[in-house]
Short mmCIF file of C-alpha atoms and ligand atoms in Angstrom, two decimals:
data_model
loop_
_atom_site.label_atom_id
_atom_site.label_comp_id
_atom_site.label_asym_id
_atom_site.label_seq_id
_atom_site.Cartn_x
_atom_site.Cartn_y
_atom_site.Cartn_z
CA UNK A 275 -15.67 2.80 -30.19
CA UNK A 276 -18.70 1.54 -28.58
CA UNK A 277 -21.57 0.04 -31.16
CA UNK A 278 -24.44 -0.69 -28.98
CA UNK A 279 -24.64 2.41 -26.44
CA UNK A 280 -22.96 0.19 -23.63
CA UNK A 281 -19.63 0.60 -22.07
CA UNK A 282 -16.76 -1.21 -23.35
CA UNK A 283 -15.49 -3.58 -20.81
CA UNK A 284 -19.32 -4.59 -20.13
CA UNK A 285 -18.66 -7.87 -21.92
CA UNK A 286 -16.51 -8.98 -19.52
CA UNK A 287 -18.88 -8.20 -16.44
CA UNK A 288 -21.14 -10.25 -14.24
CA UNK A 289 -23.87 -7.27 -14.79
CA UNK A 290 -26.35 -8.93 -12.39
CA UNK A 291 -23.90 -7.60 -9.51
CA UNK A 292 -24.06 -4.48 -10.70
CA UNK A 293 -23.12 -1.10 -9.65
CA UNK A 294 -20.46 -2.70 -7.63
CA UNK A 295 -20.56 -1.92 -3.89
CA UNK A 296 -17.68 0.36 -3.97
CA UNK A 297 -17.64 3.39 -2.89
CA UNK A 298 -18.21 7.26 -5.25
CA UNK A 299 -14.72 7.61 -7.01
CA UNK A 300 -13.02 4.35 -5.53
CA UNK A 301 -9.57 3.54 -7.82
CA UNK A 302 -10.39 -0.11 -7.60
CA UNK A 303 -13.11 0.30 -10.57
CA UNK A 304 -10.28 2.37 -12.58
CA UNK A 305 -7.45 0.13 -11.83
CA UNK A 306 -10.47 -2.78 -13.47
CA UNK A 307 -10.39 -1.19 -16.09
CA UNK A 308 -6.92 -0.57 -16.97
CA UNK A 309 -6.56 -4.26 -16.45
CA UNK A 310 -9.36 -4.65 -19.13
CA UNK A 311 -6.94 -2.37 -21.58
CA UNK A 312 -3.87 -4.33 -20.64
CA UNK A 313 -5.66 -8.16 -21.26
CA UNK A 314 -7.21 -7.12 -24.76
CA UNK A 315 -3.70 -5.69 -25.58
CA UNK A 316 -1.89 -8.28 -24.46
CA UNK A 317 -3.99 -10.73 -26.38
CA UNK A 318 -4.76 -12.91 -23.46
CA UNK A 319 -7.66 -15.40 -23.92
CA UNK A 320 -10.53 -14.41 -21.21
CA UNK A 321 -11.81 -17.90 -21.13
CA UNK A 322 -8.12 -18.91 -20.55
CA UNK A 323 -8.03 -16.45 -17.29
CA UNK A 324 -7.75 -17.08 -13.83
CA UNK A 325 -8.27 -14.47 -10.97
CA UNK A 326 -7.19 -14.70 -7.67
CA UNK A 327 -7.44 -12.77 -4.54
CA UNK A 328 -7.48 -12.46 -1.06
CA UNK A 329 -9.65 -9.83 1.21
CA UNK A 330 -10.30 -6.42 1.10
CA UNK A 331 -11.85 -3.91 -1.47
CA UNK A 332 -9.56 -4.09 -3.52
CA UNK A 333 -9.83 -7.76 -3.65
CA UNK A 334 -13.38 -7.77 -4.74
CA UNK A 335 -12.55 -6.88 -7.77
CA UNK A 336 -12.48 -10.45 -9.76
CA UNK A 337 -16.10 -10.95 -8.22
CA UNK A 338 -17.39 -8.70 -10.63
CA UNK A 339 -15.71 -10.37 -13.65
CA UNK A 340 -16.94 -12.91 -16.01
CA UNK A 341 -14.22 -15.12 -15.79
CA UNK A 342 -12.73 -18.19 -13.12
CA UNK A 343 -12.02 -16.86 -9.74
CA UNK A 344 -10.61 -17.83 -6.68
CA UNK A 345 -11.88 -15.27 -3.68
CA UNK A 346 -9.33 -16.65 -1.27
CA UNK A 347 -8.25 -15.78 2.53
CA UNK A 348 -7.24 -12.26 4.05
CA UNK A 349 -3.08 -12.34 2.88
CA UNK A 350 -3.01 -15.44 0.97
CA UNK A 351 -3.92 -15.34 -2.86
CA UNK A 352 -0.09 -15.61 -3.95
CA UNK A 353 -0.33 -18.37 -2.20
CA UNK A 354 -3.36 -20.11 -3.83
CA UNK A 355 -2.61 -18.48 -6.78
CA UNK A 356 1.20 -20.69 -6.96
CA UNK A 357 -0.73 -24.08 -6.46
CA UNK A 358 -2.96 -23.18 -9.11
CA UNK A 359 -0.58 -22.22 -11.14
CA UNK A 360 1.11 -25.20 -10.72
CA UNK A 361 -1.14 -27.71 -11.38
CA UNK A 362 -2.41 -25.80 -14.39
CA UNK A 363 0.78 -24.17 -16.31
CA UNK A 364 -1.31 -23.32 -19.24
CA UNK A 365 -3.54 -21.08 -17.25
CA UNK A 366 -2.80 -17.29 -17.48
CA UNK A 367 -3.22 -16.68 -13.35
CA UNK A 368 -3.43 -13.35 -12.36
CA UNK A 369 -4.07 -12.20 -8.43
CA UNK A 370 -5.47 -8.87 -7.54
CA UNK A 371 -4.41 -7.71 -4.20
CA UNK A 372 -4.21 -4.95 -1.69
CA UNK A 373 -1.61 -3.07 0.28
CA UNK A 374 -2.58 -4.84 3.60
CA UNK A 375 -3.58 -8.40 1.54
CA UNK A 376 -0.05 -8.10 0.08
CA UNK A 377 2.21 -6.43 2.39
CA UNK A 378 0.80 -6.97 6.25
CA UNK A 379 -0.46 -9.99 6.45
CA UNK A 380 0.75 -11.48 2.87
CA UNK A 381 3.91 -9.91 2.92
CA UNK A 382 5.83 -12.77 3.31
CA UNK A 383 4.31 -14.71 0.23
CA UNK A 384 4.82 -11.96 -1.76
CA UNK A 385 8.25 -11.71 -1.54
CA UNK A 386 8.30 -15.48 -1.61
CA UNK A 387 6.47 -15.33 -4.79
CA UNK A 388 8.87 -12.72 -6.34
CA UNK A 389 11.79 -14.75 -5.29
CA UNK A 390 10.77 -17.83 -7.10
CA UNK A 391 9.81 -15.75 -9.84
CA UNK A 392 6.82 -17.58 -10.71
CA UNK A 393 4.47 -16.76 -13.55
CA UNK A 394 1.85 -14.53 -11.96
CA UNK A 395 0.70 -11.11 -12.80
CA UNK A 396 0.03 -9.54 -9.14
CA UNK A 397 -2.09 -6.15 -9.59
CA UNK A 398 -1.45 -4.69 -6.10
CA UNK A 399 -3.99 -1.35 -5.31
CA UNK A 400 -2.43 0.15 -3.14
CA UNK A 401 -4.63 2.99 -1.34
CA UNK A 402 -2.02 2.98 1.46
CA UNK A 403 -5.15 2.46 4.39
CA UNK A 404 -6.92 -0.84 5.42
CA UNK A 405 -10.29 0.71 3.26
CA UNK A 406 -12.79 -2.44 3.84
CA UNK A 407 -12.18 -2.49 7.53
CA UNK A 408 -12.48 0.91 7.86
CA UNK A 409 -9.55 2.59 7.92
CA UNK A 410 -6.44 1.66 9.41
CA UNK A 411 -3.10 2.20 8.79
CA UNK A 412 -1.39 -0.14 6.26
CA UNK A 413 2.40 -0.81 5.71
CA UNK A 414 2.16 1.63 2.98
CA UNK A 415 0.54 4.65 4.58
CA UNK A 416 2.95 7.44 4.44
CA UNK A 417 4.56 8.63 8.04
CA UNK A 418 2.83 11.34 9.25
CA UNK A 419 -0.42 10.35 7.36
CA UNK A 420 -3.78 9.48 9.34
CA UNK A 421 -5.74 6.73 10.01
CA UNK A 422 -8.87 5.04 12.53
CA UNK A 423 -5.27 3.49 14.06
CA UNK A 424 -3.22 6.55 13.76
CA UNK A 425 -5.00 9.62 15.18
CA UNK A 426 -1.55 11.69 15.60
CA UNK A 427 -0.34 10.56 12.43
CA UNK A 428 1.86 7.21 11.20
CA UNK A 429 4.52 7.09 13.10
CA UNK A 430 6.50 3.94 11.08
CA UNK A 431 8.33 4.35 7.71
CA UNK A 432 5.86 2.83 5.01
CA UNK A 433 7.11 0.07 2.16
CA UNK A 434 7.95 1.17 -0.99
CA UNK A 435 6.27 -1.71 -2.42
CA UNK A 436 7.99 -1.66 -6.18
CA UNK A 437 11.62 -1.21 -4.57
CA UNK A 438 10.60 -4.39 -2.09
CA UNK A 439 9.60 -6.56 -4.82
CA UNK A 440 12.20 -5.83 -7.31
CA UNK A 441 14.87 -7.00 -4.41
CA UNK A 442 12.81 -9.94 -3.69
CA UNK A 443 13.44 -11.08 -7.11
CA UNK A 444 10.20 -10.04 -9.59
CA UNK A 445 11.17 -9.96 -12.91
CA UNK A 446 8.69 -7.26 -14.00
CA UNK A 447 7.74 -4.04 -11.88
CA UNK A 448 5.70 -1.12 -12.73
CA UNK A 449 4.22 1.56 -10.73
CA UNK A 450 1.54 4.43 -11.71
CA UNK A 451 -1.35 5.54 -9.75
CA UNK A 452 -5.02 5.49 -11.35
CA UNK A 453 -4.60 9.31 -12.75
CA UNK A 454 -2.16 7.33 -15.20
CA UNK A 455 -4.77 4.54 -16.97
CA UNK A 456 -2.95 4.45 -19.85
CA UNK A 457 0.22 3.72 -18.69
CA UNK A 458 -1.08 1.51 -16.23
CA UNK A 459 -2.94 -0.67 -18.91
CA UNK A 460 0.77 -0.42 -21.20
CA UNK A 461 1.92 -1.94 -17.70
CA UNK A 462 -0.16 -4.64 -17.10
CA UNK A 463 -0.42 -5.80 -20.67
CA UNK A 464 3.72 -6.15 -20.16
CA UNK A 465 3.34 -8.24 -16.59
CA UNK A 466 0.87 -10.48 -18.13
CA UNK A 467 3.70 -10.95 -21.13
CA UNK A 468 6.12 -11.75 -18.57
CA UNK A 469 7.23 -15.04 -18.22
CA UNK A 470 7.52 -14.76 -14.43
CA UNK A 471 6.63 -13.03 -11.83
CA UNK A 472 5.09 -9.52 -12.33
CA UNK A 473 4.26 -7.18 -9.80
CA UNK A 474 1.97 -4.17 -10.80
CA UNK A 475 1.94 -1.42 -8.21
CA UNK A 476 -1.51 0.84 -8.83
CA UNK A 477 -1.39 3.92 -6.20
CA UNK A 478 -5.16 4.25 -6.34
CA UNK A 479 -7.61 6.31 -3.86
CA UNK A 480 -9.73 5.66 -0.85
CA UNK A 481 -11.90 8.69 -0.40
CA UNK A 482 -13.95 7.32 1.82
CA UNK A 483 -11.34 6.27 4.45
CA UNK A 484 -7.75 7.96 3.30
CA UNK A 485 -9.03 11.01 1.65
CA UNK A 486 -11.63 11.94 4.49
CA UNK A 487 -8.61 11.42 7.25
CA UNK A 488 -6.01 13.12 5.50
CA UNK A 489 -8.17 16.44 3.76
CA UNK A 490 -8.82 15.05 0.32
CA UNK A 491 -12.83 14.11 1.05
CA UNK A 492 -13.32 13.35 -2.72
CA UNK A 493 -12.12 11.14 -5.52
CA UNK A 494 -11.36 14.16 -7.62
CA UNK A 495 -9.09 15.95 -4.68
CA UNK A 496 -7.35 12.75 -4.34
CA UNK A 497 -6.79 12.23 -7.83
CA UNK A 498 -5.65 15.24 -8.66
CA UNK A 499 -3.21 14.94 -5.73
CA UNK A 500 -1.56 11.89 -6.91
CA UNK A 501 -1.37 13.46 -10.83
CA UNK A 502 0.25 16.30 -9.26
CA UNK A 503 3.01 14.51 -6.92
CA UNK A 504 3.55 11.29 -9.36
CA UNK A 505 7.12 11.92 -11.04
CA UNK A 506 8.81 9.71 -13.59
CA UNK A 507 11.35 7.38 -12.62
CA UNK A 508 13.78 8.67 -14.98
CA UNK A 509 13.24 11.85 -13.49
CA UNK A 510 13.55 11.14 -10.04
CA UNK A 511 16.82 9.60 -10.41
CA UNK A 512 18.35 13.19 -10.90
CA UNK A 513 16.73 14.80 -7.73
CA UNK A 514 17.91 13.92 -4.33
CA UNK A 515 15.88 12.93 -1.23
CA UNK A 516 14.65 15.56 0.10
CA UNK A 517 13.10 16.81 -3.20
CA UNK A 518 11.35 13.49 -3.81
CA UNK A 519 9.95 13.73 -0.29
CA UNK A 520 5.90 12.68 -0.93
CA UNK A 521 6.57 12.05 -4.32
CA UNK A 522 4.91 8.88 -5.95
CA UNK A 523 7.76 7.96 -8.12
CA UNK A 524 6.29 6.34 -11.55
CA UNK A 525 7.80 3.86 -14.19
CA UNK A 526 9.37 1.01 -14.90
CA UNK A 527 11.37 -0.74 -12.07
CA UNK A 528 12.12 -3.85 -13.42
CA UNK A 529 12.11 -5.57 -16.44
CA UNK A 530 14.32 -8.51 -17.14
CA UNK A 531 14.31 -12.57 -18.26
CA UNK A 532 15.06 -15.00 -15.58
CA UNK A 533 14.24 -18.78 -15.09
CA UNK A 534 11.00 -19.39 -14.49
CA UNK A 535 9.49 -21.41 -11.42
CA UNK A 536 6.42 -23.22 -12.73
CA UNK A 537 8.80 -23.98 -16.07
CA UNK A 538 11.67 -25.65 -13.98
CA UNK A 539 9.50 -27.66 -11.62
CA UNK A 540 7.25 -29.16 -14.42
CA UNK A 541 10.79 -29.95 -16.09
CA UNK A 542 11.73 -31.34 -13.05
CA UNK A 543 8.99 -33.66 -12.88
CA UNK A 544 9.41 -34.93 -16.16
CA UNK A 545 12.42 -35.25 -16.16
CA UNK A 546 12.28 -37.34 -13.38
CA UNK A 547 9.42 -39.40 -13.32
CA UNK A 548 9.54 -43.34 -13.96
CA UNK A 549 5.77 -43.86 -14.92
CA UNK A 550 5.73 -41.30 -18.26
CA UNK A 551 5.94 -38.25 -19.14
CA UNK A 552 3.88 -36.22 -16.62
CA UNK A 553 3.52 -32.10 -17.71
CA UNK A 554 2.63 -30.55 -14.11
CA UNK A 555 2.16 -31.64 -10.79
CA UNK A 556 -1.44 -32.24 -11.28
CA UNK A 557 -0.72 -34.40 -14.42
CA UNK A 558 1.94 -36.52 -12.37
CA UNK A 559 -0.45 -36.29 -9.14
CA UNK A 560 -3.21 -38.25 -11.61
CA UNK A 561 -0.42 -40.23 -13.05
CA UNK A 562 -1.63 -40.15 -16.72
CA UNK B 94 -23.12 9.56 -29.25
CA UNK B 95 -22.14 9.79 -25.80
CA UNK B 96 -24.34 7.44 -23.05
CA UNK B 97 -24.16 7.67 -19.41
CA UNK B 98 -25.92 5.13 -17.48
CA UNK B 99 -28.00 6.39 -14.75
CA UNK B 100 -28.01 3.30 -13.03
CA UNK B 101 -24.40 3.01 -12.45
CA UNK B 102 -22.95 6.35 -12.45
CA UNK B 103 -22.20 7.38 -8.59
CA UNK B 104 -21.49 11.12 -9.53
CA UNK B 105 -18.25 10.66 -8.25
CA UNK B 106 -17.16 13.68 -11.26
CA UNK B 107 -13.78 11.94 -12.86
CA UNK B 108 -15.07 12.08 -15.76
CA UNK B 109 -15.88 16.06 -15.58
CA UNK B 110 -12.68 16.93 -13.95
CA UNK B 111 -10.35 14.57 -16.21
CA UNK B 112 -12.00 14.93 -19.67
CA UNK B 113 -9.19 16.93 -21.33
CA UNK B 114 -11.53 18.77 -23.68
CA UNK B 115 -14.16 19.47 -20.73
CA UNK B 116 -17.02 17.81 -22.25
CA UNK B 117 -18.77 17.01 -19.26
CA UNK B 118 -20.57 19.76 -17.29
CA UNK B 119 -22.45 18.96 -13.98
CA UNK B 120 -26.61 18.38 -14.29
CA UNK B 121 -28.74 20.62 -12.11
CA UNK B 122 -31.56 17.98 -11.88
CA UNK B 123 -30.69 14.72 -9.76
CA UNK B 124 -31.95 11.39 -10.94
CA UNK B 125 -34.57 9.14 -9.22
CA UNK B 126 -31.80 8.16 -7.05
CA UNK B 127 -30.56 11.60 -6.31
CA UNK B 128 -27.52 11.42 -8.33
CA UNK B 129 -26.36 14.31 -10.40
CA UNK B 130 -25.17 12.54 -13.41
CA UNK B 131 -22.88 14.59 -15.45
CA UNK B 132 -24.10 15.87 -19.36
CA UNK B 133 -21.73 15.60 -21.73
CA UNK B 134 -22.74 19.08 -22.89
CA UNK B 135 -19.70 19.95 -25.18
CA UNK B 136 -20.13 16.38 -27.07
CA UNK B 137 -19.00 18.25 -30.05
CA UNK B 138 -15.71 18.92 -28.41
CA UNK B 139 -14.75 15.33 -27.93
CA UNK B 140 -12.01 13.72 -29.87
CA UNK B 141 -13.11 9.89 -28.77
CA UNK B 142 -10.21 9.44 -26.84
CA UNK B 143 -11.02 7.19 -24.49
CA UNK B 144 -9.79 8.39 -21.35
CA UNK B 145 -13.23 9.08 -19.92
CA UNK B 146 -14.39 5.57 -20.30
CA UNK B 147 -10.78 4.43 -18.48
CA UNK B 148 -11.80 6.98 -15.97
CA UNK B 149 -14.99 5.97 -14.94
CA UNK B 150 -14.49 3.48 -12.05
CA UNK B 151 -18.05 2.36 -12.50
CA UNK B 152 -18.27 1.71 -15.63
CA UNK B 153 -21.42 3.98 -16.50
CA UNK B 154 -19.50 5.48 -19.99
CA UNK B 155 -20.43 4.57 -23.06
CA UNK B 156 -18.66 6.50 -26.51
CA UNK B 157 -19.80 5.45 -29.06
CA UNK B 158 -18.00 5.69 -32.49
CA UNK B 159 -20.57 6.89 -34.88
CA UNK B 160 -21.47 10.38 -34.35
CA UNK B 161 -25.34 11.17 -34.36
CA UNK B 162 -26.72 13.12 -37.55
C1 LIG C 757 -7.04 -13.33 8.94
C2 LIG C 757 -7.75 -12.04 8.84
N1 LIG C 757 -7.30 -10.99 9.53
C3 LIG C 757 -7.91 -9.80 9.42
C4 LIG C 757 -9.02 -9.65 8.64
C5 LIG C 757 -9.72 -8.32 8.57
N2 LIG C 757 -9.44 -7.61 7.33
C6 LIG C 757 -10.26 -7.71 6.27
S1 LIG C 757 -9.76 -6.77 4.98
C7 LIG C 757 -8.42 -6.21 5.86
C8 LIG C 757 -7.45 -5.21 5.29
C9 LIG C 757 -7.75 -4.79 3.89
O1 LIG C 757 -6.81 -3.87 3.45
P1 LIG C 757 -6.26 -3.91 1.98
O2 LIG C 757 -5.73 -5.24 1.65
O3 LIG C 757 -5.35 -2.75 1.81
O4 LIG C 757 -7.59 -3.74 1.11
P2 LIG C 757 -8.49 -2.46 0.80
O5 LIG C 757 -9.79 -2.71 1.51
O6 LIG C 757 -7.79 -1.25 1.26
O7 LIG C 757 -8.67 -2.48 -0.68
C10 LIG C 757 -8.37 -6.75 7.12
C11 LIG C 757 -7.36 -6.44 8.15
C12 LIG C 757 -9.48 -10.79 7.91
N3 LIG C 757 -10.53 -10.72 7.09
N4 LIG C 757 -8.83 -11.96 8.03
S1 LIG C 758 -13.72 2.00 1.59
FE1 LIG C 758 -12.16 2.90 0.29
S2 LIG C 758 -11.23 1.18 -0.80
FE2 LIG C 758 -13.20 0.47 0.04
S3 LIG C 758 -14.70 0.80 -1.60
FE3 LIG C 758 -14.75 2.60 -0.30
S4 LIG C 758 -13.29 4.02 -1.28
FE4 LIG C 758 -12.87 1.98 -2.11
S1 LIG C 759 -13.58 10.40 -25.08
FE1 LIG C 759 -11.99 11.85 -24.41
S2 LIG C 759 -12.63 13.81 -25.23
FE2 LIG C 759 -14.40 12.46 -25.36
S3 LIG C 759 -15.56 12.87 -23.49
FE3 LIG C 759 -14.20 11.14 -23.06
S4 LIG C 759 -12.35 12.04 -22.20
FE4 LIG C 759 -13.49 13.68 -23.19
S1 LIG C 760 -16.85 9.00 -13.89
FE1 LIG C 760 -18.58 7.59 -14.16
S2 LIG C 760 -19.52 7.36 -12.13
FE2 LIG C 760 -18.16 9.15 -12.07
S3 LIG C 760 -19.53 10.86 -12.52
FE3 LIG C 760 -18.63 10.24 -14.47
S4 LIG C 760 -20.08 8.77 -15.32
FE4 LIG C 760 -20.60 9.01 -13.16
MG1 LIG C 761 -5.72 -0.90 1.02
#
């Protein structure tokens, strides 16, 4: 497996930043390296890679990896991460995200980004809490659950962020939690195949913010937690509301071929332009 | 062979809890850094899986294909 003693995925690491400043047990080092798993199975070219994301733990992540990166604004990598993609078709563009990056203050350019079903793979941990600003509830933190913002409990229904996607118009959706690497690689590996726009849901753990608030202090606690409650979609469609209550419902959500955004607007272009033959909006921007 | 990097691991215990043949056990002695970094005292058990090295959010696992002789 390994030849030289070292980890696998070191190759793709800046190692002078490391250990990474998360904290004991965070997901966002797992959910890194079922990304790893998914890329090398998917065959994608690492020099060919672009990462994009916005603020947070979570979005940390591409900071530690040896590839392009784009650490952008709190909410607004799908955002960066379309303009890129548009002026550079070729590039495999891939944004990593969190709950409150994606779906407080970047909610609306997710489902934007879904809608137009443009060719991004969005890796969204989701840890259900704010975690780098210590805390606070999120749009995904179950009611009832407790946070530096919600000393009683949530009161508000949280997102199910795979459901909200697949309406918006994603053409690939997967959910599994970080006590599923395997099946979260299998799922990434398929958004990055996707012509359009995936959305990978990873339920991952905060310890240090949702476990010590809601009596799971460590990463094992937590994980075991979200092993135990995670149930297959397939499953879940023959049990009825009140037994999925607190379930994390697993699987494949979407998974279909649909026009693509980046493809029809570079068509577009071409198809219209009177000076040549222009293949994105950066080549028609530099009119060669 | 299996390697743990001291320098990395955060003895956050995935690896012991998750290992499905229970490989790891926890190390009485800390590190220079106070960590107890787990020993993968039942190497002889492991099947090369993988899932440990998936596991490990900081990337301290190393398992290496060739056994020792
Ligand atoms: C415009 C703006 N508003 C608010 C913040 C403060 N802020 C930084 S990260 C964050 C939330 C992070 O939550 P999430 O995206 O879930 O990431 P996590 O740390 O949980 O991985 C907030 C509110 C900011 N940096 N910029
Ligand atoms: S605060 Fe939470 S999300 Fe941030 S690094 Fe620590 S455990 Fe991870
Ligand atoms: S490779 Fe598998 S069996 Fe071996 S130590 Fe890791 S988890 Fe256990
Ligand atoms: S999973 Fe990694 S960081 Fe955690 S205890 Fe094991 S070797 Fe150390
Ligand atoms: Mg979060």
């Amino acid at each position: 497996m390994d030849k030289t003693n070292q980890n696998r995925f070191m190759k793709y690491l800046r190692t002078d930043r490391l250990p990474n400043i998360f904290c004991p047990g965070c997901g966002n080092g797992i959910v890194m390296n079922s990304f790893f798993n998914g890329m090398e199975r998917a065959e994608i070219d690492f020099d060919n890679l672009a990462l994009v994301s916005g603020i947070g733990c979570s979005s940390r992540v591409p900071g530690y990896i040896k590839c392009d990166s784009l650490h952008t604004t709190h909410g607004r990598p799908i955002a960066f991460a379309t303009g890129l993609k548009l002026a550079n078709p070729e590039l495999d563009v891939v944004v990593f995200t969190g709950d409150g990056d994606a779906a407080a203050i970047g909610g609306n350019h997710l489902i934007h980004g879904a809608r137009r079903n443009i060719n991004l793979t969005v890796i969204c941990i989701n840890n259900s809490i704010y975690g780098m600003t210590g805390g606070q509830i999120s749009p995904t933190s179950p009611t009832g659950s407790y946070g530096s913002t919600a000393p009683f409990g949530a009161v508000e229904k949280p997102f199910d962020l795979s459901e909200l996607t697949k309406a918006a118009g994603a053409s690939y959706v997967s959910r599994w939690t970080t006590a599923h690497p395997v099946q979260l690689a299998n799922a990434i590996k398929a958004g990055l195949q996707n012509k359009g726009f995936s959305f990978i849901e990873a339920v991952s753990q905060c310890p240090t913010y949702f476990g010590r608030k809601n009596k799971m202090k460590t990463a094992v606690t937590m994980m075991q937690w979200m092993k135990a409650e995670s149930i297959t979609k397939r499953r879940a469609e023959k049990m009825d509301a009140t037994d999925l209550e607190g379930k994390i419902i697993v699987g494949e959500f979407q998974n279909k071929k649909e026009a693509e955004f980046t493809e029809q607007i570079c068509k577009l272009i071409g198809d219209k332009c009177t000076t040549g033959k222009p293949s994105s909006i950066k080549s028609a921007f530099q009119e060669d | 062979m299996i390697t743990i990097n001291e320098d990395l691991c955060k003895e956050c215990n995935l690896c012991k809890e998750f290992c499905p043949l229970k490989v790891y056990e926890e190390s009485k002695i800390p590190n220079k850094k106070g960590i107890h970094v787990p020993c993968p005292k039942n190497e002889d058990k492991c099947t090369k899986c993988g899932l440990c090295i998936l596991m490990c959010p900081d990337q301290a696992i190393a398992v290496d294909d060739k056994d020792e002789d």
